[in-house]
PDB file of C-alpha atoms in Angstrom:
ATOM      1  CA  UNK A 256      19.039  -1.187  14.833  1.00 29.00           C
ATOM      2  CA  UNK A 257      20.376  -2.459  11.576  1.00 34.00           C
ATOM      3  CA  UNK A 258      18.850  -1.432   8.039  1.00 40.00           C
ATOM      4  CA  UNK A 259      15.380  -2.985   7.214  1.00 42.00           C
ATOM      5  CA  UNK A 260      14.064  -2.713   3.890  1.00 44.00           C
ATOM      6  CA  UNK A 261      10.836  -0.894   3.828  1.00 48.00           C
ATOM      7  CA  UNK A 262       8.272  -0.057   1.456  1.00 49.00           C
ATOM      8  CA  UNK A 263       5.814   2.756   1.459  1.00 52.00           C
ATOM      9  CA  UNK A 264       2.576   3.955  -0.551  1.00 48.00           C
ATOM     10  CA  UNK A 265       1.681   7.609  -0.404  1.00 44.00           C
ATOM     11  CA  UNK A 266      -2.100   7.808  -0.204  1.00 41.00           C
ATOM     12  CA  UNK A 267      -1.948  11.479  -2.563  1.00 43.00           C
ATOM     13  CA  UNK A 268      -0.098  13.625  -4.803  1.00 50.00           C
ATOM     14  CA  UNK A 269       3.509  13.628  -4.484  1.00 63.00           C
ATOM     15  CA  UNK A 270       5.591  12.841  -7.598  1.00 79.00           C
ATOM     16  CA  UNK A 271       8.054   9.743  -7.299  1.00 82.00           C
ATOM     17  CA  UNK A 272      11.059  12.341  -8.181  1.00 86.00           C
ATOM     18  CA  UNK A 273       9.742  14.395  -4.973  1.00 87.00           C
ATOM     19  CA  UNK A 274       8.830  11.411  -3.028  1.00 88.00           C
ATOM     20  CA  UNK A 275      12.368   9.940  -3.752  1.00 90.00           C
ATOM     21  CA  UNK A 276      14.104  13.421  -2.435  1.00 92.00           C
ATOM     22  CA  UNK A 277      11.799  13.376   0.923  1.00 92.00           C
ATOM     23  CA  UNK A 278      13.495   9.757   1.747  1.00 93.00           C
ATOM     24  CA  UNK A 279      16.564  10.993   0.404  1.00 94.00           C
ATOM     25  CA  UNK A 280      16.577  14.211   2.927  1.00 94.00           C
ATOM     26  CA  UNK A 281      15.140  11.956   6.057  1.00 94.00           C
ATOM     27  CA  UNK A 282      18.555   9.517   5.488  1.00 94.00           C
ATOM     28  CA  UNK A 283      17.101   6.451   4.010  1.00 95.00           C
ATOM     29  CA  UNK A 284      18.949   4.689   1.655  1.00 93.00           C
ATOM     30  CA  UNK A 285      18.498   2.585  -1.411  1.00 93.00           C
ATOM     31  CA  UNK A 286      15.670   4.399  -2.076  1.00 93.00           C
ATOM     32  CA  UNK A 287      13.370   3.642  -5.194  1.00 91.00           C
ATOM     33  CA  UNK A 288       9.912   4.517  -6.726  1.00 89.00           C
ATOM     34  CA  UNK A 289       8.215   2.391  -9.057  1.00 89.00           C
ATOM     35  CA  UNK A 290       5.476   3.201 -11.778  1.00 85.00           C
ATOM     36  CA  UNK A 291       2.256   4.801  -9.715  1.00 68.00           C
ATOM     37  CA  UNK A 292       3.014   8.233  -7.274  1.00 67.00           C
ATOM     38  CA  UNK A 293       3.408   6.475  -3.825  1.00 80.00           C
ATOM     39  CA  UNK A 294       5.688   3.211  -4.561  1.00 88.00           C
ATOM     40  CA  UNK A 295       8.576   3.536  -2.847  1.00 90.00           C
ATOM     41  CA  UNK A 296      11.136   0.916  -1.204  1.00 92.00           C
ATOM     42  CA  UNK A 297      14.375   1.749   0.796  1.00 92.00           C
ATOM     43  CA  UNK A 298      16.280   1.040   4.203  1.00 92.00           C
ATOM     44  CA  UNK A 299      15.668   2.784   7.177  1.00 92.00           C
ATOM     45  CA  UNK A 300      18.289   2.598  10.208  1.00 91.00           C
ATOM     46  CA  UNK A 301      15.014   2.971  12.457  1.00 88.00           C
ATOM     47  CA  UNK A 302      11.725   1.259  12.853  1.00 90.00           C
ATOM     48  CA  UNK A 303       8.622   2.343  11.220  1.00 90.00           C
ATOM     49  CA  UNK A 304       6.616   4.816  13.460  1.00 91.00           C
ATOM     50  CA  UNK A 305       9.670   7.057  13.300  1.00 94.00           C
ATOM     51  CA  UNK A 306       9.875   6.382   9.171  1.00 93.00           C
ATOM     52  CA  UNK A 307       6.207   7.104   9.050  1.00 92.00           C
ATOM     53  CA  UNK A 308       6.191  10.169  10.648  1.00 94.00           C
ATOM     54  CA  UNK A 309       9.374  12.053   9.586  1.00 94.00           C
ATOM     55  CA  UNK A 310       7.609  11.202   5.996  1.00 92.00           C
ATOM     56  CA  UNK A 311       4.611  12.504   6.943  1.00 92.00           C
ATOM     57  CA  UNK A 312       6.233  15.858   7.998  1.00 93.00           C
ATOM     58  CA  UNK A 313       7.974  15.934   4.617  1.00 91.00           C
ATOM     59  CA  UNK A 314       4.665  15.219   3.085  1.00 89.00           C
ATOM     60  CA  UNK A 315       2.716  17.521   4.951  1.00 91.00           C
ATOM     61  CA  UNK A 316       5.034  20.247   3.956  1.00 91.00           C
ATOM     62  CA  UNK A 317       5.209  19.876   0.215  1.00 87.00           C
ATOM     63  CA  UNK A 318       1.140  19.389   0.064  1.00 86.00           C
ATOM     64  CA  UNK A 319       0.577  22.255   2.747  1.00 90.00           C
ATOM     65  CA  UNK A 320      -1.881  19.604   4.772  1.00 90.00           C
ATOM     66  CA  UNK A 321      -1.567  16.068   6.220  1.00 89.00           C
ATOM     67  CA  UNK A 322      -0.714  12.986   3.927  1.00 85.00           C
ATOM     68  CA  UNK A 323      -1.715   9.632   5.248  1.00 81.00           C
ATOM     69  CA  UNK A 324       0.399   6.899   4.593  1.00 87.00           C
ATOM     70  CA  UNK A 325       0.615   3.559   4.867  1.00 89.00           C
ATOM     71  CA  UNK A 326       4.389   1.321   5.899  1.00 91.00           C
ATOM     72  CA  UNK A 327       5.565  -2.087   5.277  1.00 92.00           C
ATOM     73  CA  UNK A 328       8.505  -4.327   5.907  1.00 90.00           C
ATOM     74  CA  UNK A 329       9.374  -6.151   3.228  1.00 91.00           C
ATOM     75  CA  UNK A 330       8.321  -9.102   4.922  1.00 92.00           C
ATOM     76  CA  UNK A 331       4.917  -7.779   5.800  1.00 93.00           C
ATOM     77  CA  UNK A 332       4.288  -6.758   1.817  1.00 92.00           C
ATOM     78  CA  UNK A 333       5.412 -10.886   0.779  1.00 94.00           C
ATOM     79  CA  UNK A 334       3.248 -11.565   3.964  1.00 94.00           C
ATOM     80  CA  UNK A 335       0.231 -10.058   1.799  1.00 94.00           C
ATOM     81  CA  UNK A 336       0.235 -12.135  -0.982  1.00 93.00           C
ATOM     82  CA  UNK A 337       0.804 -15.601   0.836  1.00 90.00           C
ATOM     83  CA  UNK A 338      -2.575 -15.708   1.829  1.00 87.00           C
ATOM     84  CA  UNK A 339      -4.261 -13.381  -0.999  1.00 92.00           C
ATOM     85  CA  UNK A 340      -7.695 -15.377  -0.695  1.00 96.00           C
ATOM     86  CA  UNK A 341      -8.311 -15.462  -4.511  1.00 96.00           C
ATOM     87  CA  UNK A 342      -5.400 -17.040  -5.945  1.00 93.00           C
ATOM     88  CA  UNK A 343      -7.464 -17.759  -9.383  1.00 94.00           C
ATOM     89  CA  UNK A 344      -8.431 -14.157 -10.235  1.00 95.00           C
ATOM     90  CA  UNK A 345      -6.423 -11.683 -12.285  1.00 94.00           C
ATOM     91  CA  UNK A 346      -3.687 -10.323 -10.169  1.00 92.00           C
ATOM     92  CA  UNK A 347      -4.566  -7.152 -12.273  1.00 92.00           C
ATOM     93  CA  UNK A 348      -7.955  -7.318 -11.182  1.00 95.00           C
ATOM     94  CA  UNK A 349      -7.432  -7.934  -7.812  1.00 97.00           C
ATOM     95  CA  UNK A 350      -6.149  -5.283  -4.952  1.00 96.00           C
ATOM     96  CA  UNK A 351      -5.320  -5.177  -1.515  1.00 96.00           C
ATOM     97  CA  UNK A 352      -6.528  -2.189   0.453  1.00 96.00           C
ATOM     98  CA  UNK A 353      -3.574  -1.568   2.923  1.00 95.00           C
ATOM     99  CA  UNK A 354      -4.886  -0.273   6.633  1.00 95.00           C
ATOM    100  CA  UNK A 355      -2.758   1.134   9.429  1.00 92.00           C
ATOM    101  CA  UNK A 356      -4.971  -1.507  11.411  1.00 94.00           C
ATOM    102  CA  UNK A 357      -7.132  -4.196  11.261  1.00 96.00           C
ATOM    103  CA  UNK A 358      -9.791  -4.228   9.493  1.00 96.00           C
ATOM    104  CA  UNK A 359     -13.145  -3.430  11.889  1.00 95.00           C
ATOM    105  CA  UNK A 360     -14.866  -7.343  12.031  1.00 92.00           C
ATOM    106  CA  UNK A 361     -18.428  -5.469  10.570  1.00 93.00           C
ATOM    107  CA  UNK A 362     -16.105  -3.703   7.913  1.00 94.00           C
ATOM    108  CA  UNK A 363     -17.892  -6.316   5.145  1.00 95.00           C
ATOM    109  CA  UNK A 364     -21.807  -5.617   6.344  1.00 95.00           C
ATOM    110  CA  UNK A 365     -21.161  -1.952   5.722  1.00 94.00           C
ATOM    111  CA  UNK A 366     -19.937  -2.042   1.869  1.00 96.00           C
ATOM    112  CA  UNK A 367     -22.107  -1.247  -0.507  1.00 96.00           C
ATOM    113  CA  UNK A 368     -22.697  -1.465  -4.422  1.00 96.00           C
ATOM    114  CA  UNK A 369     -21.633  -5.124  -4.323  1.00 95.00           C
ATOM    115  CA  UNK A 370     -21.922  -6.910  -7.617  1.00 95.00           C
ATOM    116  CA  UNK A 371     -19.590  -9.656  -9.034  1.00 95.00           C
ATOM    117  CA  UNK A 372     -16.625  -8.314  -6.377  1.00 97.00           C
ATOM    118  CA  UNK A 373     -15.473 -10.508  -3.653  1.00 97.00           C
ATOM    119  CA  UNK A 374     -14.057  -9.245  -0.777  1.00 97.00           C
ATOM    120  CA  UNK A 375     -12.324 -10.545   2.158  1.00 97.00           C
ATOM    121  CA  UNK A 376     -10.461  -9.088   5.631  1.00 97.00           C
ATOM    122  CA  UNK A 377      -6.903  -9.882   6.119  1.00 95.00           C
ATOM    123  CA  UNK A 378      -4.474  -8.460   9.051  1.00 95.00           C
ATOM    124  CA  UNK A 379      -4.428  -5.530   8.060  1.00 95.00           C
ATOM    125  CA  UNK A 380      -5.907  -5.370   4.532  1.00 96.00           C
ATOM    126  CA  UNK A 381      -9.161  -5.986   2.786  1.00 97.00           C
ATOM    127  CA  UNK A 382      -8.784  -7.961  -0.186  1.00 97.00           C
ATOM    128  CA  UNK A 383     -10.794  -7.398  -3.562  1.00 98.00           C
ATOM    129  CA  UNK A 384     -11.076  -9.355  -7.061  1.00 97.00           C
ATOM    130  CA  UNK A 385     -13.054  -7.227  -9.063  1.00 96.00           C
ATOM    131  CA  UNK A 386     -15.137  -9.726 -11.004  1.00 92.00           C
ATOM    132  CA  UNK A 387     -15.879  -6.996 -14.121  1.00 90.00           C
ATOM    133  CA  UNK A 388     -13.367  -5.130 -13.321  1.00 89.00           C
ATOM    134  CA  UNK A 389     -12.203  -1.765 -10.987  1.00 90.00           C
ATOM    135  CA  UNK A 390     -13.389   0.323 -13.897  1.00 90.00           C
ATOM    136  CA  UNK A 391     -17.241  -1.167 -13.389  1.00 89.00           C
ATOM    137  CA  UNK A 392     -17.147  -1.344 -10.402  1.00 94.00           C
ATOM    138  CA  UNK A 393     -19.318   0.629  -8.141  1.00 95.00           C
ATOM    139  CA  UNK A 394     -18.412  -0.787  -4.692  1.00 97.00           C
ATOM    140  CA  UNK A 395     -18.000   1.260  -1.609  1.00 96.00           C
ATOM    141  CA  UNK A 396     -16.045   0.205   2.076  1.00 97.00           C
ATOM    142  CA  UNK A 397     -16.196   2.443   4.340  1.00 96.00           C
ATOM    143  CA  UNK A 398     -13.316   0.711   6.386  1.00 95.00           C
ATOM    144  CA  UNK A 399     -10.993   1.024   3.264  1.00 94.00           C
ATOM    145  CA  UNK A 400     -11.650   5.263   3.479  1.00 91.00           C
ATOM    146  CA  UNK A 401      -8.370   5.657   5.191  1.00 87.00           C
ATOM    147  CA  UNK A 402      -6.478   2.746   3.351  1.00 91.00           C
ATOM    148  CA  UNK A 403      -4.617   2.659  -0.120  1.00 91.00           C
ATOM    149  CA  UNK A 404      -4.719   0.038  -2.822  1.00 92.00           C
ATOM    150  CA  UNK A 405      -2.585  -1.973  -4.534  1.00 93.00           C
ATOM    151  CA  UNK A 406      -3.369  -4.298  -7.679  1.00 93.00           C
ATOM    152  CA  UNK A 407      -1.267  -7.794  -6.434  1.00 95.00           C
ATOM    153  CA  UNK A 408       0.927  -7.240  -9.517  1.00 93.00           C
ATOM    154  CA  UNK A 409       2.451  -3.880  -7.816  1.00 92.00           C
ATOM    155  CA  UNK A 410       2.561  -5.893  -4.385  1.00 94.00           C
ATOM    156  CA  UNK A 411       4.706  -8.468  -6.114  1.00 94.00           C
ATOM    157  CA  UNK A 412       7.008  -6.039  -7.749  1.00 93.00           C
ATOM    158  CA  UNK A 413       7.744  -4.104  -4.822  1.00 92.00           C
ATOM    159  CA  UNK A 414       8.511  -7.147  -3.086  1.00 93.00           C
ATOM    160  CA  UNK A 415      10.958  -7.934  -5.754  1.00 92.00           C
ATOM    161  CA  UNK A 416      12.692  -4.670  -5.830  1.00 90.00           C
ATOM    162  CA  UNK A 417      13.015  -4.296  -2.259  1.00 89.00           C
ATOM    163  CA  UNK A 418      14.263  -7.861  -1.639  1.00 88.00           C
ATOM    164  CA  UNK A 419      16.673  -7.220  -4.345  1.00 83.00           C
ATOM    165  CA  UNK A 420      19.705  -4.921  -3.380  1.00 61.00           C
TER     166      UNK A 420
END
């Protein structure tokens, strides 16, 4: 299979210097963080169940318990913001919550705290523009437990990086 550029965000505590190592160790090349614990794009020589799960071996042995994670092509991180359903609000105020799957179709009836948020389902991501802000805010989604944000800001960048190189 040739090299496909791949991007990955850590749902815990792993620092990018360890994090960088792990893909390092597991063969992957081109590997780089970027800013938060978890960003990290590289190649892979095979397809993503086997890059998610020899990472979350590594991962499960340097936090002595299991690390969820969530993987993207690079195409299926650009694929995210194409159709980010508030276009107008700041990208800095705005996250997508990245799921291994899609989004249950009742996942919006069971949030709670709404206020000035607006949410929406995408494939496999639930979309949020925090109207006041993330700091404010005091919204729960229960479908997003197992899921790891990203403002659209970091999306973009690791789009960039990994489509650069």
């Amino acid at each position: 299979m040739p090299a496909a550029r791949r991007e990955c965000r850590r749902h815990r505590q792993a620092a990018n210097a360890e994090l960088k190592a792990m893909c390092i160790v597991e063969g992957f090349a081109k590997v780089q963080t970027y800013i938060a614990r978890g960003n990290v794009v590289f190649e892979a020589k095979y397809g993503v169940a086997k890059v998610k799960a020899a990472l979350e071996k590594q991962l499960a042995a340097y936090a002595g318990k299991p690390v969820g994670l969530v993987i993207r092509t690079v195409a299926e991180m650009a694929d995210v913001l194409k159709p980010n359903p508030f276009p107008k609000a700041p990208p800095n105020w705005t996250v997508a919550i990245f799921l291994d799957d899609a989004p249950p179709a009742d996942a919006l009836k069971a949030m709670t705290g709404l206020k000035d948020e607006e949410v929406h389902l995408g494939k496999r991501e639930i979309y949020v523009a925090y109207g006041s802000g993330m700091g404010r805010s005091k919204l729960k989604i229960p479908a997003a437990a197992q899921g790891t944000a990203r403002i659209i800001n970091t999306i973009a960048k690791l789009v960039e990086l990994a489509s650069s190189g």
